[in-house]
Short mmCIF file of C-alpha atoms in Angstrom, two decimals:
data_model
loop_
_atom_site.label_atom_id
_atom_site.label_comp_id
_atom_site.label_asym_id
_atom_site.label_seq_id
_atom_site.Cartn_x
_atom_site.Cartn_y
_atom_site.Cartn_z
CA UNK A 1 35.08 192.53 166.30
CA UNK A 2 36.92 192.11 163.46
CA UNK A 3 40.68 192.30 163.34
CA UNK A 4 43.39 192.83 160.54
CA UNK A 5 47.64 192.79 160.73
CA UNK A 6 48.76 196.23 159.31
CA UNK A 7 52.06 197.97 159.17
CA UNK A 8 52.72 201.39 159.86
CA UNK A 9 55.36 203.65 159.80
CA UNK A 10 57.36 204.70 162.85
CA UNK A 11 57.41 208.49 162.29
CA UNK A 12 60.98 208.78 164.41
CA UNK A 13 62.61 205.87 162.94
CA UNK A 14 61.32 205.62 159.06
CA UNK A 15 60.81 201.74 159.63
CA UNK A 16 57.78 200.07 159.19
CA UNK A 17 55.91 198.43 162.67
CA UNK A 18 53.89 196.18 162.44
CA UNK A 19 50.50 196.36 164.00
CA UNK A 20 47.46 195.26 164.98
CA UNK A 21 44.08 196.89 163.83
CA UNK A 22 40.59 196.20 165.02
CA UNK A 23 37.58 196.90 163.81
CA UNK A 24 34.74 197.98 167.02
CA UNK A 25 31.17 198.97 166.92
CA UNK A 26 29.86 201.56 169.25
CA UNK A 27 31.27 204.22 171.60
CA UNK A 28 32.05 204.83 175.26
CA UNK A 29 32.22 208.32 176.55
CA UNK A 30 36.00 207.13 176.97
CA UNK A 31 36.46 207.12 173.30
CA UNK A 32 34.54 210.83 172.64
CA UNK A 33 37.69 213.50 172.83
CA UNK A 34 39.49 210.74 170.77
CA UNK A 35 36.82 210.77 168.01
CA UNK A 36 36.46 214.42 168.17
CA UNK A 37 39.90 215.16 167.84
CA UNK A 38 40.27 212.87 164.81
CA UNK A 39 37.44 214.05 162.97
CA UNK A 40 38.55 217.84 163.35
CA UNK A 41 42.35 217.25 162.35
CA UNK A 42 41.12 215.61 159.16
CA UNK A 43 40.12 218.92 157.76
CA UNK A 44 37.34 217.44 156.02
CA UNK A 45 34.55 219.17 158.30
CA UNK A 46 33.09 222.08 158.23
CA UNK A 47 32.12 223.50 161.36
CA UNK A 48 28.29 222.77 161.14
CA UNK A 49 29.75 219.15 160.26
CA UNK A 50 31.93 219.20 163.13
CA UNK A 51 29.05 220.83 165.50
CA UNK A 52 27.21 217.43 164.59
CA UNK A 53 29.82 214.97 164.95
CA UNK A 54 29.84 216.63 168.22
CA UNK A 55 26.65 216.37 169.35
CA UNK A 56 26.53 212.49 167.67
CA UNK A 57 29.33 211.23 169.30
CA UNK A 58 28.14 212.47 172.70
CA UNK A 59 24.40 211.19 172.41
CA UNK A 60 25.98 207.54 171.38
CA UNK A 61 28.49 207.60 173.80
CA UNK A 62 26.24 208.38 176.95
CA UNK A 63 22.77 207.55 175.69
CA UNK A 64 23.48 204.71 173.40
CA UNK A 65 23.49 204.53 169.41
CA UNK A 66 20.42 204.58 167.43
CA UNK A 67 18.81 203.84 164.17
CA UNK A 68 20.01 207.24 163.41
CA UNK A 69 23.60 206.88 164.50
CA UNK A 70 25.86 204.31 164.78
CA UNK A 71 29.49 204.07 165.10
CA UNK A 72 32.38 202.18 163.87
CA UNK A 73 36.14 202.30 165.51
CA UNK A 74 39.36 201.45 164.06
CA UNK A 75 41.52 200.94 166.96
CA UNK A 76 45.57 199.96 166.53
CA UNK A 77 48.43 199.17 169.34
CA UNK A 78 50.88 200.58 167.05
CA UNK A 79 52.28 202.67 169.58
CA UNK A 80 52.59 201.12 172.40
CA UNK A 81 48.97 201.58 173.62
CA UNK A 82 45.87 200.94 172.09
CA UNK A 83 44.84 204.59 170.39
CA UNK A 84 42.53 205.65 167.78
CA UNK A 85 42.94 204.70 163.69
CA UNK A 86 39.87 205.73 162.35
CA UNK A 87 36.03 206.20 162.80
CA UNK A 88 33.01 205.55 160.79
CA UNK A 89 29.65 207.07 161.42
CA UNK A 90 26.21 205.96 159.22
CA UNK A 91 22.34 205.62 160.16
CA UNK A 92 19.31 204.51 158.75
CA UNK A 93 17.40 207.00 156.53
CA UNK A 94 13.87 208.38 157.78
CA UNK A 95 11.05 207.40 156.12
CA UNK A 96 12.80 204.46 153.88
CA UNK A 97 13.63 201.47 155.49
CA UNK A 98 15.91 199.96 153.45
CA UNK A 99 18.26 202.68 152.94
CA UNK A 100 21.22 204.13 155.32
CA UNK A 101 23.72 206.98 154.78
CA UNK A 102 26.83 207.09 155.76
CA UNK A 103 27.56 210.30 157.89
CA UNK A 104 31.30 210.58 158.05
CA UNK A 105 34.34 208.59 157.95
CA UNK A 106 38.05 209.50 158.99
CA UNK A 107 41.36 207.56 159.51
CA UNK A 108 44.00 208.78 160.48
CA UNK A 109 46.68 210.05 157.99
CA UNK A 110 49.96 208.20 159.12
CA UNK A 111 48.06 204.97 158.52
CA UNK A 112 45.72 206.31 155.17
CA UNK A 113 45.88 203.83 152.18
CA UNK A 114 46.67 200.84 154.19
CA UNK A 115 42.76 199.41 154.22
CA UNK A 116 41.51 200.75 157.27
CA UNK A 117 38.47 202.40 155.81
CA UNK A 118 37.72 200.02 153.40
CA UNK A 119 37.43 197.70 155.95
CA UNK A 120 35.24 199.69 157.99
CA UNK A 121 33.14 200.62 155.31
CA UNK A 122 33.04 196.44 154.89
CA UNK A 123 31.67 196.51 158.61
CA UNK A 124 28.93 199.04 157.93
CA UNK A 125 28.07 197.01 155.23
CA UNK A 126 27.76 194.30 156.96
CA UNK A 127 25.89 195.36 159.91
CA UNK A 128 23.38 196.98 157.15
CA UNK A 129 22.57 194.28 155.23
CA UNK A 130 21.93 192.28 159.12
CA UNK A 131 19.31 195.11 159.62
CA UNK A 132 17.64 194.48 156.34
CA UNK A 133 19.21 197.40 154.37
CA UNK A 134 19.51 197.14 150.73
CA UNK A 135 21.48 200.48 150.42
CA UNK A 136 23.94 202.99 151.46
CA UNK A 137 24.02 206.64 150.03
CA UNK A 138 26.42 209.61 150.89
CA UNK A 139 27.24 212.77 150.46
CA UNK A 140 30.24 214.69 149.77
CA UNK A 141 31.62 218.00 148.58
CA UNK A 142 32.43 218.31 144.94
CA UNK A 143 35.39 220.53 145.45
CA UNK A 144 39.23 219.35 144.13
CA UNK A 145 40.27 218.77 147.77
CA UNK A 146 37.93 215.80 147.98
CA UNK A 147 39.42 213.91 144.74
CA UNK A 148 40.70 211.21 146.85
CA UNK A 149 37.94 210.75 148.91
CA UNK A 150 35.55 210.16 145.24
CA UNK A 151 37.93 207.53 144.39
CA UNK A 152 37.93 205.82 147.36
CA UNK A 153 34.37 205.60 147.66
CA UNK A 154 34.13 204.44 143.96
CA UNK A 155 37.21 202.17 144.56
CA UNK A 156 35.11 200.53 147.34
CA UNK A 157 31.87 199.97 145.17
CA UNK A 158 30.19 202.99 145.00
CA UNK A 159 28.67 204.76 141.92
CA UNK A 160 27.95 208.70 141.75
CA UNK A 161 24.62 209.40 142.05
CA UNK A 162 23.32 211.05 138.36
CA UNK A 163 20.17 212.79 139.85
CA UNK A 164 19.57 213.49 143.18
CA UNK A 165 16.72 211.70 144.93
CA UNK A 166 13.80 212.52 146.82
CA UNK A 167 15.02 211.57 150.11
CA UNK A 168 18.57 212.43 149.98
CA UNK A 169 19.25 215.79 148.49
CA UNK A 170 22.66 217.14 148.97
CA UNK A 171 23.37 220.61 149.54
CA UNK A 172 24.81 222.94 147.16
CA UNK A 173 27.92 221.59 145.98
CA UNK A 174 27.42 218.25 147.12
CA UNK A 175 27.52 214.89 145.33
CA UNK A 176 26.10 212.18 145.96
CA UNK A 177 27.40 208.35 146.15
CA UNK A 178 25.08 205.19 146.40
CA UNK A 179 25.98 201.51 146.93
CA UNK A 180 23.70 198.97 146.04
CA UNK A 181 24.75 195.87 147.67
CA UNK A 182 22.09 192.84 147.09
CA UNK A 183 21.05 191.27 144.08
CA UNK A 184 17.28 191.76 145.00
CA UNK A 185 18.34 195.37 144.70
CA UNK A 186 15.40 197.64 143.12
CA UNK A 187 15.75 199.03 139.76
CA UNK A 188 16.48 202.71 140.21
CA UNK A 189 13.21 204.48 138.86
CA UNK A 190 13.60 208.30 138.26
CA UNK A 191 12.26 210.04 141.95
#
């Protein structure tokens, strides 16, 4: 668990709180309407999207995460009680090891811009390169309403993706991000 000091702001007062926020791997079926409820507030889902974040969170929460599926929480006592900041969801990518895309990520938009996903993303990272991973790719729309996610992916050390590859081929619309984090990284040969 990591944990980080954070302020907020107290949306009936206009003052700043300070808080609390820690970073948590996994799930408990405790956590699932939590999770679900964050990721379809964020308006960055579509309902397929949302249909799997569904089915995700439930098969981690009650059967246990996989290669396929892991989660990250961001969890604050800002409130008064420990609740929900943000959630991070990646896996490892069939078929070649050393890569891992992350699936979805969401904080919560009271506490946006203060680090939160960063430092999740740092986690994933993290527990990646422990599993051996050399990469992380992702996909996301290309549409104006997604400007600010693009820069904070590329704020965070991720380049857009030029040509798609072999293995990860976004869907119409999509682009694609990829993070090489270790020097022993492989040159990228055209797929």
């Amino acid at each position: 668990m990591t944990t980080m000091d954070n302020q907020s702001i107290d949306q009936d007062t206009g003052q700043a709180v300070e808080c609390e926020v820690r970073i948590l791997t996994g799930v408990a079926p405790e956590d699932v309407e939590s999770l679900l409820d964050m990721a379809a507030a964020c308006g960055m889902f579509n309902d397929d999207e949302l249909s799997t974040a569904e089915s995700m969170v439930w098969d981690c929460a009650y059967q246990g995460e996989s290669d396929a599926c892991r989660f990250i929480q961001a969890r604050t006592n800002d409130t008064g009680g420990d609740s929900l900041a943000g959630f991070l969801c990646y896996g490892a990518l069939a078929h070649w090891p050393d890569s891992f895309e992350l699936i979805g990520i969401s904080v919560t938009p009271r506490l946006q811009r203060q680090g939160i996903g960063s430092a999740m993303l740092a986690e994933m990272e993290r527990q990646v390169a422990a599993r051996g991973g050399r990469r992380i790719l992702l996909e996301t729309e290309s549409a104006r309403a997604f400007e600010a996610a693009h820069s904070f992916y590329e704020a965070n050390g991720y380049d857009r993706e030029d040509r798609f590859l072999r293995q990860f081929i976004p869907k119409e619309g999509g682009l694609v991000y990829r993070k090489d984090f270790t020097s022993e990284a492989p040159e990228r040969q055209p797929q």
